[in-house]
Protein backbone atom coordinates (compact mmCIF):
# COMPACT_ATOMS: atom_id res chain seq x y z
CA MET A 1 179.24 171.38 53.85
CA THR A 2 176.33 170.35 51.68
CA ARG A 3 172.74 169.79 52.78
CA THR A 4 170.61 167.33 50.84
CA ASP A 5 166.93 166.45 51.22
CA VAL A 6 166.54 162.71 51.80
CA ALA A 7 163.87 160.35 53.13
CA PHE A 8 163.84 156.91 54.71
CA ALA A 9 161.20 154.29 55.42
CA ALA A 10 159.76 154.18 58.94
CA GLY A 11 156.94 151.88 59.98
CA ASP A 12 153.98 152.46 57.68
CA GLY A 13 155.40 155.62 56.11
CA ALA A 14 158.51 157.70 55.59
CA CYS A 15 160.49 160.34 57.46
CA ALA A 16 161.85 163.39 55.65
CA ALA A 17 165.36 164.45 56.62
CA TRP A 18 168.27 166.72 55.87
CA LEU A 19 171.63 165.07 55.30
CA TYR A 20 174.60 167.31 56.10
CA THR A 21 177.83 166.16 54.47
CA PRO A 22 181.12 167.92 55.30
CA THR A 23 183.16 168.87 52.27
CA GLY A 24 186.79 167.93 51.86
CA ASN A 25 188.56 164.82 50.67
CA THR A 26 188.80 161.95 53.10
CA THR A 27 189.03 158.22 52.70
CA THR A 28 188.08 157.60 56.32
CA PRO A 29 184.35 157.07 56.95
CA ARG A 30 182.93 159.81 59.16
CA PRO A 31 180.87 159.58 62.33
CA VAL A 32 177.23 160.53 61.80
CA ILE A 33 174.92 162.33 64.24
CA VAL A 34 171.23 161.42 64.03
CA MET A 35 169.11 164.35 65.25
CA ALA A 36 165.45 165.11 65.97
CA HIS A 37 163.39 167.64 67.90
CA GLY A 38 161.12 167.60 70.92
CA LEU A 39 157.42 168.06 71.60
CA GLY A 40 155.81 169.05 68.30
CA GLY A 41 159.11 170.43 66.98
CA VAL A 42 160.46 170.18 63.44
CA ARG A 43 163.88 170.58 61.85
CA GLU A 44 163.46 174.26 61.04
CA MET A 45 163.22 175.13 64.74
CA ARG A 46 166.98 175.64 65.28
CA LEU A 47 168.16 172.09 64.58
CA ASP A 48 169.90 173.43 61.50
CA ALA A 49 171.99 175.72 63.74
CA PHE A 50 173.32 172.74 65.69
CA ALA A 51 173.82 170.54 62.58
CA GLU A 52 175.82 173.27 60.84
CA ARG A 53 178.24 173.45 63.76
CA PHE A 54 178.64 169.69 63.90
CA ALA A 55 179.14 169.44 60.13
CA ALA A 56 181.72 172.22 60.26
CA ALA A 57 183.64 170.05 62.73
CA GLY A 58 183.60 167.12 60.28
CA TYR A 59 180.53 165.14 61.35
CA ALA A 60 177.83 163.99 58.96
CA CYS A 61 174.35 164.79 60.31
CA LEU A 62 170.97 163.23 59.59
CA VAL A 63 168.26 165.59 60.85
CA PHE A 64 164.76 164.13 60.56
CA ASP A 65 161.12 164.95 61.21
CA TYR A 66 158.92 162.40 62.91
CA ARG A 67 156.05 160.91 60.97
CA HIS A 68 152.95 163.14 61.13
CA PHE A 69 155.15 166.26 61.39
CA GLY A 70 156.95 168.59 59.01
CA ALA A 71 157.64 167.10 55.59
CA SER A 72 157.24 163.50 56.75
CA SER A 73 154.26 161.31 55.89
CA GLY A 74 151.44 160.32 58.21
CA VAL A 75 147.82 161.14 58.94
CA PRO A 76 146.35 162.56 61.01
CA ARG A 77 148.79 165.44 60.95
CA GLN A 78 150.39 166.51 64.23
CA LEU A 79 149.87 163.10 65.85
CA LEU A 80 152.46 162.66 68.59
CA ASP A 81 152.65 159.04 69.63
CA ILE A 82 155.59 157.92 71.76
CA GLY A 83 155.77 154.40 70.36
CA ARG A 84 155.72 155.61 66.76
CA GLN A 85 158.39 158.24 67.43
CA LEU A 86 160.68 155.66 69.00
CA GLU A 87 160.12 153.52 65.91
CA ASP A 88 161.18 156.50 63.80
CA TRP A 89 164.38 156.80 65.84
CA ARG A 90 165.26 153.15 65.23
CA ALA A 91 164.57 153.58 61.51
CA ALA A 92 166.72 156.73 61.37
CA VAL A 93 169.67 155.00 63.03
CA ALA A 94 169.35 152.01 60.70
CA TYR A 95 169.25 154.31 57.67
CA ALA A 96 172.24 156.34 58.88
CA ARG A 97 174.31 153.16 59.02
CA THR A 98 173.75 152.63 55.29
CA LEU A 99 174.95 156.06 54.15
CA ASP A 100 177.99 156.36 51.91
CA GLY A 101 181.06 157.72 53.66
CA VAL A 102 179.66 157.01 57.13
CA ASN A 103 181.16 154.73 59.75
CA ALA A 104 178.27 152.45 60.78
CA GLU A 105 179.91 151.89 64.17
CA LYS A 106 180.18 155.62 64.89
CA VAL A 107 176.52 156.64 65.09
CA VAL A 108 175.68 159.35 67.63
CA VAL A 109 172.09 160.08 68.65
CA TRP A 110 171.16 163.67 69.55
CA GLY A 111 167.77 164.74 70.83
CA THR A 112 166.34 167.76 72.60
CA SER A 113 163.49 168.19 75.10
CA PHE A 114 160.99 165.36 74.49
CA GLY A 115 163.43 164.04 71.88
CA GLY A 116 166.11 163.97 74.58
CA GLY A 117 164.06 161.30 76.33
CA HIS A 118 163.80 159.39 73.05
CA VAL A 119 167.60 159.48 72.77
CA ILE A 120 167.95 157.83 76.18
CA VAL A 121 165.56 155.03 75.24
CA THR A 122 167.16 154.57 71.81
CA ALA A 123 170.71 154.39 73.17
CA ALA A 124 169.62 151.98 75.91
CA GLY A 125 168.14 149.63 73.31
CA ASP A 126 171.00 149.68 70.80
CA ARG A 127 174.44 148.71 72.07
CA ARG A 128 176.04 149.76 68.75
CA ILE A 129 175.34 153.44 69.42
CA ALA A 130 178.70 155.18 69.87
CA ALA A 131 177.53 158.16 71.95
CA ALA A 132 174.42 160.15 72.82
CA ILE A 133 173.54 163.75 73.62
CA ALA A 134 170.31 164.48 75.53
CA GLN A 135 169.69 168.23 75.58
CA CYS A 136 167.29 169.62 78.25
CA PRO A 137 165.78 166.14 78.18
CA PHE A 138 162.32 165.06 79.24
CA THR A 139 163.09 162.23 81.66
CA ASP A 140 160.22 162.03 84.14
CA GLY A 141 156.54 162.24 83.22
CA LEU A 142 155.38 162.71 86.78
CA ALA A 143 157.78 165.60 87.45
CA SER A 144 156.80 167.35 84.23
CA SER A 145 153.09 166.82 84.94
CA LEU A 146 153.41 168.24 88.46
CA ALA A 147 155.07 171.34 87.00
CA ILE A 148 151.77 172.17 85.25
CA PRO A 149 149.26 174.21 87.31
CA PRO A 150 146.35 171.98 88.46
CA LEU A 151 143.66 173.94 86.61
CA THR A 152 145.63 173.88 83.39
CA SER A 153 146.26 170.17 83.84
CA ALA A 154 142.52 169.54 84.29
CA LYS A 155 141.65 171.48 81.13
CA VAL A 156 144.34 169.69 79.12
CA THR A 157 143.16 166.29 80.37
CA ALA A 158 139.55 167.06 79.48
CA ARG A 159 140.52 167.96 75.92
CA ALA A 160 142.71 164.85 75.64
CA VAL A 161 139.87 162.59 76.77
CA ARG A 162 137.47 164.24 74.31
CA ASP A 163 139.96 163.62 71.50
CA LEU A 164 140.56 160.00 72.51
CA VAL A 165 136.85 159.20 72.76
CA GLY A 166 136.17 160.92 69.46
CA SER A 167 138.90 158.91 67.75
CA ARG A 168 137.07 155.71 68.68
CA PHE A 169 134.07 156.94 66.68
CA GLY A 170 136.07 158.15 63.69
CA ARG A 171 135.76 161.85 64.47
CA GLU A 172 138.26 164.48 63.42
CA PRO A 173 141.13 164.88 65.89
CA VAL A 174 140.91 167.48 68.63
CA THR A 175 144.19 169.39 68.85
CA ILE A 176 145.87 171.36 71.60
CA PRO A 177 148.56 174.04 71.39
CA THR A 178 152.02 172.92 72.46
CA PHE A 179 152.61 176.28 74.17
CA GLY A 180 150.69 179.29 75.41
CA PRO A 181 150.67 182.02 78.04
CA PRO A 182 150.12 181.15 81.71
CA GLY A 183 146.54 180.09 82.34
CA SER A 184 145.87 179.01 78.75
CA THR A 185 144.94 175.47 77.73
CA ALA A 186 148.24 174.27 76.30
CA LEU A 187 150.91 171.68 77.07
CA MET A 188 153.55 174.24 78.09
CA THR A 189 152.29 177.37 79.89
CA SER A 190 155.19 178.50 82.08
CA PRO A 191 156.02 182.21 81.73
CA ASP A 192 158.99 181.43 79.48
CA SER A 193 157.25 178.88 77.24
CA GLU A 194 155.54 181.13 74.69
CA PRO A 195 158.45 183.57 74.20
CA GLY A 196 160.88 180.66 74.33
CA VAL A 197 159.25 178.66 71.54
CA ARG A 198 158.74 181.75 69.40
CA LYS A 199 162.51 182.34 69.48
CA LEU A 200 162.94 178.95 67.80
CA LEU A 201 160.53 179.64 64.95
CA PRO A 202 162.13 180.90 61.71
CA ASP A 203 161.22 184.44 60.72
CA GLY A 204 158.11 184.46 58.56
CA ALA A 205 157.51 180.72 58.89
CA ASP A 206 153.96 179.45 59.31
CA LEU A 207 154.62 176.19 61.13
CA PRO A 208 151.88 174.26 62.97
CA THR A 209 152.37 174.50 66.73
CA ASP A 210 149.67 172.14 67.97
CA VAL A 211 149.43 168.39 68.47
CA VAL A 212 146.60 165.89 68.61
CA ALA A 213 145.32 166.22 72.18
CA ARG A 214 145.23 162.53 73.16
CA PHE A 215 149.01 162.66 73.53
CA ALA A 216 148.59 164.45 76.87
CA LEU A 217 147.38 161.19 78.41
CA GLN A 218 150.73 159.55 77.64
CA ILE A 219 152.95 162.11 79.38
CA VAL A 220 152.45 161.11 83.02
CA LYS A 221 153.17 157.46 82.21
CA HIS A 222 156.42 158.07 80.34
CA PHE A 223 159.72 157.77 82.26
CA PRO A 224 162.66 157.60 79.83
CA GLY A 225 164.98 158.43 82.73
CA ARG A 226 164.52 154.89 84.01
CA LYS A 227 166.54 153.69 81.02
CA THR A 228 169.68 155.70 81.81
CA ARG A 229 171.29 152.82 83.69
CA ASP A 230 171.01 150.71 80.51
CA VAL A 231 172.88 153.20 78.31
CA ARG A 232 176.32 151.65 77.78
CA CYS A 233 177.84 154.39 75.63
CA PRO A 234 179.04 157.84 76.68
CA ILE A 235 176.03 160.12 77.07
CA LEU A 236 176.00 163.85 77.68
CA PHE A 237 173.10 165.42 79.57
CA ALA A 238 172.85 169.16 78.85
CA ILE A 239 170.65 170.38 81.71
CA SER A 240 169.15 173.81 82.28
CA GLU A 241 169.01 174.50 86.01
CA ASN A 242 165.92 176.75 85.65
CA ASP A 243 164.00 174.35 83.43
CA THR A 244 160.23 174.79 83.87
CA VAL A 245 159.32 172.04 81.38
CA ALA A 246 161.68 169.17 82.26
CA PRO A 247 162.58 169.83 85.93
CA ALA A 248 166.34 169.69 86.44
CA ARG A 249 166.28 168.02 89.85
CA ARG A 250 164.74 164.81 88.51
CA THR A 251 166.85 164.88 85.36
CA LYS A 252 170.04 165.10 87.42
CA LYS A 253 168.86 162.15 89.48
CA TRP A 254 168.32 159.98 86.40
CA ALA A 255 171.55 161.19 84.75
CA ALA A 256 173.57 160.08 87.77
CA ARG A 257 172.56 156.48 87.04
CA ALA A 258 174.13 156.39 83.57
CA PRO A 259 177.34 154.31 83.76
CA TYR A 260 179.17 156.60 81.30
CA GLY A 261 177.17 159.77 81.79
CA GLU A 262 178.46 163.33 81.71
CA VAL A 263 176.48 166.39 82.80
CA THR A 264 176.78 170.02 81.78
CA LEU A 265 174.72 172.50 83.80
CA TYR A 266 173.51 175.89 82.63
CA ASP A 267 172.00 178.64 84.76
CA ALA A 268 169.33 179.02 82.10
CA GLY A 269 165.77 178.09 81.20
CA HIS A 270 164.51 175.27 79.01
CA PHE A 271 164.52 177.34 75.80
CA ASP A 272 167.59 179.48 76.41
CA ILE A 273 170.25 177.02 75.27
CA TYR A 274 168.98 177.05 71.66
CA VAL A 275 169.88 180.68 71.01
CA GLY A 276 172.35 183.46 71.77
CA ASP A 277 175.23 183.18 74.21
CA TRP A 278 173.77 180.11 75.91
CA PHE A 279 173.66 178.35 72.55
CA GLU A 280 177.32 179.17 71.94
CA ARG A 281 178.36 177.75 75.30
CA ASN A 282 176.11 174.72 74.92
CA VAL A 283 177.24 173.78 71.41
CA ALA A 284 180.90 174.25 72.38
CA ASP A 285 180.43 171.79 75.26
CA GLN A 286 178.75 169.32 72.93
CA LEU A 287 181.56 169.57 70.38
CA ALA A 288 184.11 168.96 73.15
CA PHE A 289 182.16 165.86 74.25
CA LEU A 290 182.10 164.57 70.67
CA ALA A 291 185.82 165.23 70.22
CA ARG A 292 186.59 163.19 73.33
CA ASN A 293 184.33 160.26 72.61
CA VAL A 294 183.72 160.06 68.84
CA PRO A 295 186.54 162.04 67.22
CA VAL A 296 186.66 162.78 63.51
CA ARG A 297 189.83 161.25 62.13
């Protein structure tokens, strides 16, 4: 395979992306998988591992960073806004359909964690999507908010309000870590959050791991799971039974409403299925789903 740096227009800026192209002669346009990360994540945090497996199986992959993150444009940096990220998804899908050697009717959307929720919304709004994969997806803002200890939730909310008020007066953004140890002021503070995220970071990389704090006020109001019944393509929900970030019970409830939904369950935590043996099992299940529903010819 080859990996090329590309970029595409999105809203008022541009998203940076990697384009994976399988090698080998073929006159048949290939399916393409559009991929993006979750809460504050960027491509370098193990998305390359998944894209390499998919490309090895013959799929083109477009792996992008949201605006305000990674190599993409946008100020302030680390601004996580749900509406803007969903706009980036629509732009990524539109761009993927224009790529040489790609079948515009065989676009698959793949998202993980918070991006898994974006995949549900994107597939529900675009009937041309061929298939979707939502990995350990965020589906229910209330369930995820209730999983946060009350004191931590109060501290996070206070920082988010301070950031929002300051933004109205043109002040510099107030940021908040995306993860931290239990008891810290961060968006994810379960015992497995800090070690789990650190396993995704490339060795020696100095990647930002915070976001603009006002985002925390959006979480409790966001319910991408409500859109599952509107997804008219095959969709795979890869669910970790011991998920402390996106509680599995609510995710399974929403997944059951998808007309063409499939579920794979793992006796693992939210971050386990990115690495090691759980990754191997997870990616094998995803490749089997793709082979059934969007085969490479």
